[in-house]
Amino acid sequence: MAEQTVADSNDAAGRPVGRRIVLGMLGLGVLGVAFGDHLQSIESAFLRPLEERDPTGLSALIPAGDTFRFYSITGDEPERTSSDYQLTVDGLVDRPATLSLDDLNAMPQTTMIKDFQCVTGWRVPQVHWSGVALPDLLDHVGVQKGATALQFTSFDGAYTESLTLEQARRRDVLVATQMLGGAVSRAHGGPVRLYVAPMYGYKSCKWLGGIKVTSRVTPGFWEQNGYDVDAWVGKSNGRGDAPTS
Amino acid sequence: MPRPAELLRFAAAERWVHRVTAVLMGVCLVTAAILYVGPLAQAIGYRAIVEWVHVIAGLSLPVPLIVGLLSKALRDDVSRLNRFTPSDWKWLRSKDFRATRSEVGKFNAGQKLNANFQLGAILVMMLTGSVMRFANHWPISWRTGATFVHDWAAYAILAVVVGHIYMALRDPHALAGMRTGHVPTSWAAREHALWAAENGVDEPAPARRVAR
């Protein structure tokens, strides 16, 4: 007994199962990278009905779940109430303006129901949006000759975004005051945020504080960190998602 | 021969590798939670910085182990953890691990599984994490696949890490073994009989007789 057990104990006996576990996991990981997008769409389709009826919000913790995830690049969640909110529109415009939420609500309203697609993979289907179409706002202030681009700033003091003037003239780009059937919540970037329907979510600047009309495109925060400036859903950032608009 | 009161279980190099790896893994898990769990993300913010910390900690995970391979003690234990003997399969199948206790070497089969799982997991997370972080260098769809694997594997790692800490907290001598390097000889004879025998402790510990 003693002899046999000493041989066992000398762990040089036995088979290199540990190595097989490590290599096996690595193999599964590689397969997952190659084919995971199929598995993910199957999983999303399966989870969607569950998430739509989930009052707890816990389903957001399931990978590949189709619910909003909260992103902010600053430590604070900026706070502006509907009464002290101001949107500054300046740069190459005829009538620079500082607009309150009431001013925005008094302008012609545009409503649409469209998906929100994040560049990291999650997508919230059929979100209800409404507010002032950006081309209507641009007509309100009057764009001057030589203008080619817009720069958006967030009142979080750090986030920036950009669009070309041509992109900004699309009817599916909104200065959104309503989202998901109510006022835009603070976490979703309220009281006023941008919604650029045909592009990835990082273009839809939250806590919108300023719009400057400029003569050239200034890449926004994530674009200075490697994301594409022209962020068309399905045609940028190396992704093949179905178009959102 | 009188029994020594204690045996050296882990050399200083091994304890430092374990410590640094544990801290890096902890940082990865905490930053992952901040990036991933909505209410936490909302409470903390600073997404770009948190992401940067997560990536740096993740890419550093294998460094302590690689440096530690300079230590002969660590290399020996790596090769022990790699090898599964017939007794290990018996241990894994048994309902009461006490029954196969006398056949356990320096590491039981559960500890071997844990170590190999963590190494495999670190490599998978580094691979998928790199695909996600440096997404522009890869074909379409790889990033989605990598995210899918990274997300689910994170839950598996969390479960195994929690299990590992739970098992350690249940056994103060095992815990002290990793903290100080030394374990009581009686504990070694009971929990790792064959390893104790290698170190000249032949007689079974009294506690084991009681257990039988």
Tab-separated table of C-alpha atoms in Angstrom:
chain	number	residue	atom	x	y	z
A	1	MET	CA	0.000	0.000	0.000
A	2	ALA	CA	2.677	2.465	1.027
A	3	GLU	CA	4.726	1.873	-2.127
A	4	GLN	CA	1.782	2.263	-4.445
A	5	THR	CA	0.625	5.465	-2.788
A	6	VAL	CA	4.049	7.046	-2.954
A	7	ALA	CA	4.038	6.401	-6.687
A	8	ASP	CA	0.636	8.112	-6.908
A	9	SER	CA	1.823	10.981	-4.883
A	10	ASN	CA	4.729	11.588	-7.152
A	11	ASP	CA	2.390	13.447	-9.447
A	12	ALA	CA	4.667	12.716	-12.380
A	13	ALA	CA	2.489	9.635	-12.599
A	14	GLY	CA	-0.912	10.221	-14.111
A	15	ARG	CA	-1.913	11.980	-17.275
A	16	PRO	CA	-1.465	15.637	-18.260
A	17	VAL	CA	-5.176	16.387	-17.880
A	18	GLY	CA	-4.488	19.933	-16.723
A	19	ARG	CA	-2.916	20.819	-20.048
A	20	ARG	CA	-5.882	19.325	-21.868
A	21	ILE	CA	-8.295	21.426	-19.804
A	22	VAL	CA	-6.392	24.623	-20.612
A	23	LEU	CA	-6.057	23.852	-24.324
A	24	GLY	CA	-9.667	22.671	-24.491
A	25	MET	CA	-10.926	25.931	-22.989
A	26	LEU	CA	-8.768	27.914	-25.384
A	27	GLY	CA	-10.206	25.914	-28.307
A	28	LEU	CA	-13.762	26.562	-27.139
A	29	GLY	CA	-12.904	30.255	-26.778
A	30	VAL	CA	-11.652	30.422	-30.377
A	31	LEU	CA	-14.781	28.620	-31.625
A	32	GLY	CA	-16.879	31.056	-29.610
A	33	VAL	CA	-15.181	34.064	-31.238
A	34	ALA	CA	-15.784	32.554	-34.675
A	35	PHE	CA	-19.396	31.438	-34.207
A	36	GLY	CA	-20.592	33.342	-31.131
A	37	ASP	CA	-22.503	35.923	-33.160
A	38	HIS	CA	-24.917	33.198	-34.366
A	39	LEU	CA	-25.370	31.913	-30.820
A	40	GLN	CA	-25.923	35.457	-29.636
A	41	SER	CA	-28.703	36.187	-32.119
A	42	ILE	CA	-30.427	32.930	-31.179
A	43	GLU	CA	-30.113	33.853	-27.518
A	44	SER	CA	-31.392	37.407	-28.081
A	45	ALA	CA	-34.445	36.183	-29.971
A	46	PHE	CA	-35.139	33.760	-27.151
A	47	LEU	CA	-34.700	36.365	-24.387
A	48	ARG	CA	-36.576	39.269	-25.989
A	49	PRO	CA	-40.089	38.264	-24.854
A	50	LEU	CA	-38.736	37.666	-21.350
A	51	GLU	CA	-37.090	41.103	-21.157
A	52	GLU	CA	-40.174	42.915	-22.378
A	53	ARG	CA	-42.124	41.504	-19.417
A	54	ASP	CA	-39.386	41.878	-16.814
A	55	PRO	CA	-40.284	44.475	-14.173
A	56	THR	CA	-37.119	43.867	-12.097
A	57	GLY	CA	-34.547	44.820	-14.704
A	58	LEU	CA	-32.509	41.753	-13.756
A	59	SER	CA	-32.648	40.444	-17.306
A	60	ALA	CA	-30.224	43.247	-18.225
A	61	LEU	CA	-27.554	41.174	-16.496
A	62	ILE	CA	-27.939	38.344	-18.989
A	63	PRO	CA	-25.224	38.628	-21.654
A	64	ALA	CA	-26.581	39.579	-25.068
A	65	GLY	CA	-29.694	40.978	-23.454
A	66	ASP	CA	-31.499	43.666	-25.451
A	67	THR	CA	-31.893	46.397	-22.882
A	68	PHE	CA	-30.209	49.764	-22.404
A	69	ARG	CA	-26.886	49.744	-20.589
A	70	PHE	CA	-25.786	52.897	-18.807
A	71	TYR	CA	-22.601	54.548	-20.048
A	72	SER	CA	-21.070	57.784	-18.810
A	73	ILE	CA	-17.526	59.029	-19.254
A	74	THR	CA	-17.595	61.283	-16.207
A	75	GLY	CA	-18.037	60.485	-12.524
A	76	ASP	CA	-21.266	62.373	-12.208
A	77	GLU	CA	-24.614	61.886	-13.701
A	78	PRO	CA	-25.192	65.486	-14.744
A	79	GLU	CA	-28.343	67.067	-13.445
A	80	ARG	CA	-30.447	69.717	-15.159
A	81	THR	CA	-34.097	70.005	-14.432
A	82	SER	CA	-36.641	70.829	-17.106
A	83	SER	CA	-36.813	74.388	-15.705
A	84	ASP	CA	-33.073	75.248	-15.747
A	85	TYR	CA	-32.249	73.414	-18.973
A	86	GLN	CA	-30.624	75.421	-21.774
A	87	LEU	CA	-29.488	74.441	-25.237
A	88	THR	CA	-26.960	76.805	-26.810
A	89	VAL	CA	-26.872	76.921	-30.612
A	90	ASP	CA	-24.077	79.004	-32.078
A	91	GLY	CA	-21.176	79.039	-34.517
A	92	LEU	CA	-21.838	79.685	-38.198
A	93	VAL	CA	-25.510	80.591	-37.770
A	94	ASP	CA	-27.526	83.717	-38.559
A	95	ARG	CA	-29.438	83.789	-35.242
A	96	PRO	CA	-27.501	82.198	-32.355
A	97	ALA	CA	-29.987	80.968	-29.774
A	98	THR	CA	-30.265	79.744	-26.228
A	99	LEU	CA	-33.305	77.502	-26.064
A	100	SER	CA	-35.210	76.335	-23.012
A	101	LEU	CA	-37.149	73.086	-22.889
A	102	ASP	CA	-40.341	75.109	-23.452
A	103	ASP	CA	-38.784	76.696	-26.567
A	104	LEU	CA	-37.996	73.232	-27.920
A	105	ASN	CA	-41.489	71.970	-27.100
A	106	ALA	CA	-42.998	74.943	-28.958
A	107	MET	CA	-41.212	73.994	-32.204
A	108	PRO	CA	-42.627	71.466	-34.714
A	109	GLN	CA	-42.361	67.980	-33.187
A	110	THR	CA	-41.156	64.821	-34.910
A	111	THR	CA	-41.888	61.345	-33.610
A	112	MET	CA	-40.384	58.021	-34.671
A	113	ILE	CA	-40.135	54.431	-33.465
A	114	LYS	CA	-36.702	53.016	-34.190
A	115	ASP	CA	-34.068	50.672	-32.774
A	116	PHE	CA	-31.124	51.862	-30.701
A	117	GLN	CA	-27.939	49.954	-31.599
A	118	CYS	CA	-24.812	50.139	-29.467
A	119	VAL	CA	-21.431	49.567	-31.025
A	120	THR	CA	-20.666	47.078	-28.226
A	121	GLY	CA	-23.417	44.783	-29.486
A	122	TRP	CA	-26.639	45.409	-27.604
A	123	ARG	CA	-29.707	46.679	-29.423
A	124	VAL	CA	-32.981	47.892	-28.026
A	125	PRO	CA	-35.740	47.316	-30.553
A	126	GLN	CA	-38.625	49.678	-31.256
A	127	VAL	CA	-37.823	52.621	-29.014
A	128	HIS	CA	-40.287	55.506	-29.109
A	129	TRP	CA	-38.549	58.864	-29.709
A	130	SER	CA	-39.835	62.385	-30.125
A	131	GLY	CA	-38.521	65.930	-30.178
A	132	VAL	CA	-37.324	68.507	-32.692
A	133	ALA	CA	-35.867	67.174	-35.942
A	134	LEU	CA	-32.364	68.617	-36.225
A	135	PRO	CA	-32.990	70.101	-39.736
A	136	ASP	CA	-35.943	72.052	-38.273
A	137	LEU	CA	-33.703	73.432	-35.541
A	138	LEU	CA	-31.052	74.362	-38.117
A	139	ASP	CA	-33.658	76.213	-40.189
A	140	HIS	CA	-34.765	78.026	-37.038
A	141	VAL	CA	-31.281	79.488	-36.464
A	142	GLY	CA	-30.243	79.733	-40.138
A	143	VAL	CA	-27.039	78.040	-41.274
A	144	GLN	CA	-24.452	80.324	-42.846
A	145	LYS	CA	-22.366	79.734	-45.937
A	146	GLY	CA	-19.152	77.800	-45.322
A	147	ALA	CA	-20.706	75.603	-42.641
A	148	THR	CA	-20.012	71.889	-43.179
A	149	ALA	CA	-20.272	70.266	-39.792
A	150	LEU	CA	-21.813	70.332	-36.304
A	151	GLN	CA	-20.171	69.854	-32.963
A	152	PHE	CA	-22.253	68.689	-30.018
A	153	THR	CA	-21.226	69.142	-26.407
A	154	SER	CA	-22.714	67.505	-23.365
A	155	PHE	CA	-23.407	69.436	-20.185
A	156	ASP	CA	-21.534	66.631	-18.389
A	157	GLY	CA	-18.582	68.852	-19.310
A	158	ALA	CA	-16.621	66.177	-21.163
A	159	TYR	CA	-18.522	64.329	-23.880
A	160	THR	CA	-18.474	65.639	-27.433
A	161	GLU	CA	-19.874	64.411	-30.727
A	162	SER	CA	-19.916	65.462	-34.369
A	163	LEU	CA	-21.954	65.178	-37.541
A	164	THR	CA	-21.427	66.532	-41.015
A	165	LEU	CA	-24.003	69.136	-42.067
A	166	GLU	CA	-25.368	66.679	-44.625
A	167	GLN	CA	-25.864	64.034	-41.930
A	168	ALA	CA	-27.425	66.609	-39.606
A	169	ARG	CA	-30.007	67.514	-42.271
A	170	ARG	CA	-31.557	64.038	-42.144
A	171	ARG	CA	-35.122	63.892	-40.824
A	172	ASP	CA	-34.218	60.906	-38.611
A	173	VAL	CA	-31.800	62.935	-36.483
A	174	LEU	CA	-33.598	64.303	-33.434
A	175	VAL	CA	-32.987	66.689	-30.580
A	176	ALA	CA	-35.017	64.333	-28.397
A	177	THR	CA	-37.136	65.536	-25.495
A	178	GLN	CA	-39.180	62.344	-25.200
A	179	MET	CA	-38.056	58.738	-25.152
A	180	LEU	CA	-39.690	55.420	-24.230
A	181	GLY	CA	-43.067	57.149	-23.917
A	182	GLY	CA	-42.085	59.860	-21.412
A	183	ALA	CA	-39.620	62.618	-20.684
A	184	VAL	CA	-36.005	61.584	-21.309
A	185	SER	CA	-34.806	60.398	-17.897
A	186	ARG	CA	-31.575	61.623	-16.315
A	187	ALA	CA	-29.889	58.237	-16.855
A	188	HIS	CA	-30.877	58.260	-20.523
A	189	GLY	CA	-29.341	61.722	-20.969
A	190	GLY	CA	-32.304	63.938	-20.107
A	191	PRO	CA	-33.859	66.352	-20.143
A	192	VAL	CA	-32.608	66.666	-23.752
A	193	ARG	CA	-30.383	64.320	-25.753
A	194	LEU	CA	-29.482	63.734	-29.355
A	195	TYR	CA	-30.829	60.705	-31.237
A	196	VAL	CA	-29.029	59.892	-34.493
A	197	ALA	CA	-31.198	57.027	-35.739
A	198	PRO	CA	-29.014	55.613	-38.523
A	199	MET	CA	-25.804	55.569	-36.469
A	200	TYR	CA	-24.336	53.732	-33.501
A	201	GLY	CA	-25.368	54.896	-30.048
A	202	TYR	CA	-22.246	56.857	-29.250
A	203	LYS	CA	-23.374	59.483	-31.809
A	204	SER	CA	-26.546	60.055	-29.786
A	205	CYS	CA	-24.942	62.477	-27.335
A	206	LYS	CA	-26.588	62.392	-23.922
A	207	TRP	CA	-27.202	65.487	-21.735
A	208	LEU	CA	-27.053	67.706	-24.822
A	209	GLY	CA	-25.902	71.190	-23.845
A	210	GLY	CA	-24.562	72.840	-26.978
A	211	ILE	CA	-24.606	72.685	-30.761
A	212	LYS	CA	-21.951	74.590	-32.677
A	213	VAL	CA	-22.073	74.875	-36.446
A	214	THR	CA	-18.520	74.737	-37.799
A	215	SER	CA	-16.529	74.675	-40.997
A	216	ARG	CA	-14.956	71.283	-40.334
A	217	VAL	CA	-15.672	68.027	-38.492
A	218	THR	CA	-14.140	67.768	-35.020
A	219	PRO	CA	-14.094	64.084	-34.004
A	220	GLY	CA	-16.004	63.379	-30.774
A	221	PHE	CA	-14.853	61.733	-27.549
A	222	TRP	CA	-15.010	58.069	-28.559
A	223	GLU	CA	-13.864	58.934	-32.079
A	224	GLN	CA	-10.630	60.264	-30.602
A	225	ASN	CA	-10.430	56.846	-28.940
A	226	GLY	CA	-10.657	54.820	-32.138
A	227	TYR	CA	-14.329	54.683	-33.122
A	228	ASP	CA	-15.372	55.631	-36.647
A	229	VAL	CA	-16.498	59.235	-37.183
A	230	ASP	CA	-19.118	58.193	-39.746
A	231	ALA	CA	-20.840	55.653	-37.543
A	232	TRP	CA	-23.490	54.130	-39.858
A	233	VAL	CA	-25.058	51.067	-38.237
A	234	GLY	CA	-23.861	47.963	-40.087
A	235	LYS	CA	-21.316	49.862	-42.208
A	236	SER	CA	-18.723	51.043	-39.713
A	237	ASN	CA	-16.595	49.951	-36.788
A	238	GLY	CA	-16.175	46.562	-38.449
A	239	ARG	CA	-19.747	45.551	-37.624
A	240	GLY	CA	-22.474	44.042	-39.763
A	241	ASP	CA	-25.623	44.878	-37.790
A	242	ALA	CA	-28.948	45.340	-39.573
A	243	PRO	CA	-29.577	49.054	-40.316
A	244	THR	CA	-31.628	50.972	-37.755
A	245	SER	CA	-33.003	53.596	-40.141
B	1	MET	CA	11.993	10.357	13.956
B	2	PRO	CA	9.992	13.096	15.663
B	3	ARG	CA	7.407	14.742	13.450
B	4	PRO	CA	8.053	18.369	12.643
B	5	ALA	CA	5.206	20.560	13.799
B	6	GLU	CA	4.858	22.240	10.418
B	7	LEU	CA	5.588	21.592	6.748
B	8	LEU	CA	6.479	24.165	4.121
B	9	ARG	CA	3.613	24.079	1.630
B	10	PHE	CA	4.218	27.161	-0.520
B	11	ALA	CA	7.506	28.978	-1.138
B	12	ALA	CA	7.552	32.774	-0.982
B	13	ALA	CA	7.598	33.022	-4.793
B	14	GLU	CA	4.416	30.965	-5.040
B	15	ARG	CA	2.666	33.004	-2.391
B	16	TRP	CA	3.526	36.230	-4.184
B	17	VAL	CA	2.341	34.876	-7.529
B	18	HIS	CA	-0.923	33.868	-5.885
B	19	ARG	CA	-1.305	37.218	-4.149
B	20	VAL	CA	-0.625	39.409	-7.181
B	21	THR	CA	-2.763	37.234	-9.452
B	22	ALA	CA	-5.598	37.367	-6.907
B	23	VAL	CA	-5.428	41.177	-6.725
B	24	LEU	CA	-5.408	41.500	-10.538
B	25	MET	CA	-8.332	39.082	-10.807
B	26	GLY	CA	-10.185	41.052	-8.137
B	27	VAL	CA	-9.602	44.306	-10.012
B	28	CYS	CA	-10.873	42.665	-13.219
B	29	LEU	CA	-14.038	41.408	-11.512
B	30	VAL	CA	-14.812	44.713	-9.779
B	31	THR	CA	-14.198	46.856	-12.878
B	32	ALA	CA	-16.179	44.344	-14.952
B	33	ALA	CA	-19.114	44.808	-12.595
B	34	ILE	CA	-18.845	48.600	-12.916
B	35	LEU	CA	-18.751	48.372	-16.720
B	36	TYR	CA	-21.535	45.849	-16.931
B	37	VAL	CA	-24.108	46.341	-14.164
B	38	GLY	CA	-26.306	49.356	-14.975
B	39	PRO	CA	-26.894	50.749	-11.464
B	40	LEU	CA	-23.176	50.403	-10.596
B	41	ALA	CA	-22.150	52.075	-13.855
B	42	GLN	CA	-24.625	54.829	-13.043
B	43	ALA	CA	-23.268	55.303	-9.525
B	44	ILE	CA	-19.586	55.345	-10.514
B	45	GLY	CA	-19.294	56.662	-14.068
B	46	TYR	CA	-15.790	57.369	-15.456
B	47	ARG	CA	-16.319	54.717	-18.099
B	48	ALA	CA	-13.156	55.378	-20.117
B	49	ILE	CA	-10.936	55.184	-17.028
B	50	VAL	CA	-12.646	52.079	-15.640
B	51	GLU	CA	-12.299	50.415	-19.043
B	52	TRP	CA	-8.601	51.298	-19.144
B	53	VAL	CA	-8.004	49.831	-15.652
B	54	HIS	CA	-9.923	46.678	-16.629
B	55	VAL	CA	-7.853	46.171	-19.791
B	56	ILE	CA	-4.512	46.808	-18.070
B	57	ALA	CA	-5.335	44.474	-15.141
B	58	GLY	CA	-6.565	41.815	-17.562
B	59	LEU	CA	-3.514	41.936	-19.812
B	60	SER	CA	-1.286	41.774	-16.702
B	61	LEU	CA	-2.948	38.635	-15.330
B	62	PRO	CA	-0.405	36.095	-16.649
B	63	VAL	CA	2.638	38.217	-15.755
B	64	PRO	CA	3.076	37.052	-12.128
B	65	LEU	CA	2.811	33.408	-13.193
B	66	ILE	CA	5.317	33.848	-16.014
B	67	VAL	CA	7.795	35.624	-13.728
B	68	GLY	CA	7.129	33.029	-11.024
B	69	LEU	CA	8.217	30.213	-13.341
B	70	LEU	CA	11.772	31.215	-12.388
B	71	SER	CA	11.018	29.498	-9.084
B	72	LYS	CA	11.678	25.742	-9.000
B	73	ALA	CA	9.024	25.300	-6.300
B	74	LEU	CA	6.409	26.883	-8.555
B	75	ARG	CA	7.464	24.835	-11.581
B	76	ASP	CA	7.169	21.656	-9.495
B	77	ASP	CA	3.681	22.565	-8.352
B	78	VAL	CA	2.627	23.461	-11.908
B	79	SER	CA	3.616	19.982	-13.013
B	80	ARG	CA	1.772	18.424	-10.057
B	81	LEU	CA	-1.361	20.410	-10.915
B	82	ASN	CA	-1.101	19.250	-14.514
B	83	ARG	CA	-1.146	15.520	-13.697
B	84	PHE	CA	-4.346	13.657	-12.860
B	85	THR	CA	-3.880	10.206	-11.305
B	86	PRO	CA	-6.550	7.475	-11.120
B	87	SER	CA	-7.077	8.520	-7.503
B	88	ASP	CA	-8.098	11.988	-8.702
B	89	TRP	CA	-10.915	10.571	-10.804
B	90	LYS	CA	-11.991	8.484	-7.835
B	91	TRP	CA	-11.907	11.642	-5.654
B	92	LEU	CA	-14.061	13.563	-8.121
B	93	ARG	CA	-16.596	10.739	-8.342
B	94	SER	CA	-16.800	10.127	-4.604
B	95	LYS	CA	-19.660	11.662	-2.655
B	96	ASP	CA	-17.647	11.851	0.551
B	97	PHE	CA	-14.150	13.110	-0.173
B	98	ARG	CA	-12.974	11.639	3.118
B	99	ALA	CA	-13.128	8.161	1.663
B	100	THR	CA	-10.310	8.874	-0.803
B	101	ARG	CA	-8.374	11.142	1.498
B	102	SER	CA	-5.458	8.757	2.028
B	103	GLU	CA	-4.712	8.908	-1.713
B	104	VAL	CA	-4.500	12.697	-2.003
B	105	GLY	CA	-1.097	14.168	-2.930
B	106	LYS	CA	-0.066	17.799	-2.570
B	107	PHE	CA	-3.212	18.894	-4.390
B	108	ASN	CA	-6.617	17.253	-4.473
B	109	ALA	CA	-8.514	16.921	-7.728
B	110	GLY	CA	-10.689	19.939	-6.956
B	111	GLN	CA	-7.653	22.144	-6.495
B	112	LYS	CA	-6.212	20.844	-9.761
B	113	LEU	CA	-9.453	21.596	-11.602
B	114	ASN	CA	-9.555	25.097	-10.107
B	115	ALA	CA	-5.969	25.908	-11.078
B	116	ASN	CA	-6.329	24.643	-14.637
B	117	PHE	CA	-9.704	26.302	-15.077
B	118	GLN	CA	-8.272	29.649	-13.963
B	119	LEU	CA	-5.312	29.405	-16.317
B	120	GLY	CA	-7.573	28.465	-19.229
B	121	ALA	CA	-10.005	31.214	-18.276
B	122	ILE	CA	-7.266	33.858	-18.117
B	123	LEU	CA	-6.111	32.915	-21.620
B	124	VAL	CA	-9.667	32.896	-23.015
B	125	MET	CA	-10.444	36.275	-21.414
B	126	MET	CA	-7.217	37.781	-22.756
B	127	LEU	CA	-7.965	36.445	-26.231
B	128	THR	CA	-11.595	37.578	-26.350
B	129	GLY	CA	-10.839	40.806	-24.498
B	130	SER	CA	-8.165	41.695	-27.034
B	131	VAL	CA	-10.571	41.030	-29.908
B	132	MET	CA	-13.074	43.359	-28.235
B	133	ARG	CA	-10.580	46.089	-27.346
B	134	PHE	CA	-8.727	46.137	-30.665
B	135	ALA	CA	-11.872	45.453	-32.680
B	136	ASN	CA	-10.838	47.263	-35.848
B	137	HIS	CA	-8.138	44.733	-36.654
B	138	TRP	CA	-10.468	41.746	-37.027
B	139	PRO	CA	-13.183	40.630	-39.419
B	140	ILE	CA	-16.832	41.515	-38.907
B	141	SER	CA	-18.626	39.320	-36.346
B	142	TRP	CA	-15.526	38.362	-34.378
B	143	ARG	CA	-16.181	41.128	-31.919
B	144	THR	CA	-19.746	39.978	-31.319
B	145	GLY	CA	-18.518	36.412	-30.841
B	146	ALA	CA	-15.748	37.542	-28.521
B	147	THR	CA	-18.188	39.630	-26.458
B	148	PHE	CA	-20.511	36.638	-26.191
B	149	VAL	CA	-17.703	34.392	-24.893
B	150	HIS	CA	-16.242	37.099	-22.632
B	151	ASP	CA	-19.623	37.804	-20.988
B	152	TRP	CA	-20.541	34.198	-20.245
B	153	ALA	CA	-17.018	33.203	-19.208
B	154	ALA	CA	-17.012	36.117	-16.749
B	155	TYR	CA	-19.958	34.565	-14.923
B	156	ALA	CA	-18.193	31.174	-14.840
B	157	ILE	CA	-15.027	32.787	-13.446
B	158	LEU	CA	-17.033	34.672	-10.815
B	159	ALA	CA	-18.655	31.399	-9.700
B	160	VAL	CA	-15.327	29.551	-9.505
B	161	VAL	CA	-13.564	32.413	-7.679
B	162	VAL	CA	-16.390	32.640	-5.127
B	163	GLY	CA	-16.215	28.851	-4.687
B	164	HIS	CA	-12.425	28.995	-4.268
B	165	ILE	CA	-12.646	31.690	-1.579
B	166	TYR	CA	-15.499	29.840	0.154
B	167	MET	CA	-13.461	26.621	0.329
B	168	ALA	CA	-10.416	28.493	1.629
B	169	LEU	CA	-12.417	30.271	4.344
B	170	ARG	CA	-13.796	26.933	5.508
B	171	ASP	CA	-10.293	25.604	6.182
B	172	PRO	CA	-8.125	27.956	8.282
B	173	HIS	CA	-5.037	25.757	7.854
B	174	ALA	CA	-5.317	25.777	4.073
B	175	LEU	CA	-5.768	29.552	4.205
B	176	ALA	CA	-2.721	29.972	6.482
B	177	GLY	CA	-0.769	27.713	4.120
B	178	MET	CA	-1.167	30.262	1.349
B	179	ARG	CA	-0.693	33.224	3.656
B	180	THR	CA	2.381	32.090	5.630
B	181	GLY	CA	3.608	29.170	3.552
B	182	HIS	CA	3.388	26.690	6.418
B	183	VAL	CA	0.766	24.151	7.444
B	184	PRO	CA	0.519	21.954	10.537
B	185	THR	CA	1.927	18.496	9.900
B	186	SER	CA	-1.232	16.903	11.319
B	187	TRP	CA	-3.333	18.834	8.795
B	188	ALA	CA	-1.050	17.740	5.959
B	189	ALA	CA	-1.269	14.102	7.033
B	190	ARG	CA	-5.051	14.343	7.126
B	191	GLU	CA	-5.778	16.368	3.992
B	192	HIS	CA	-2.773	15.586	1.783
B	193	ALA	CA	-1.586	12.222	3.087
B	194	LEU	CA	0.688	11.297	0.196
B	195	TRP	CA	2.370	14.678	0.183
B	196	ALA	CA	2.939	14.392	3.945
B	197	ALA	CA	4.432	10.940	3.341
B	198	GLU	CA	6.800	12.429	0.748
B	199	ASN	CA	7.971	14.741	3.512
B	200	GLY	CA	8.680	11.840	5.866
B	201	VAL	CA	5.410	11.913	7.755
B	202	ASP	CA	4.341	8.288	7.502
B	203	GLU	CA	1.867	7.686	10.213
B	204	PRO	CA	-1.698	8.740	9.604
B	205	ALA	CA	-2.793	11.678	11.682
B	206	PRO	CA	-4.934	10.866	14.703
B	207	ALA	CA	-7.774	12.966	13.383
B	208	ARG	CA	-8.074	10.697	10.398
B	209	ARG	CA	-8.516	7.637	12.559
B	210	VAL	CA	-11.349	9.410	14.308
B	211	ALA	CA	-12.960	10.306	11.002
B	212	ARG	CA	-12.881	6.676	9.937
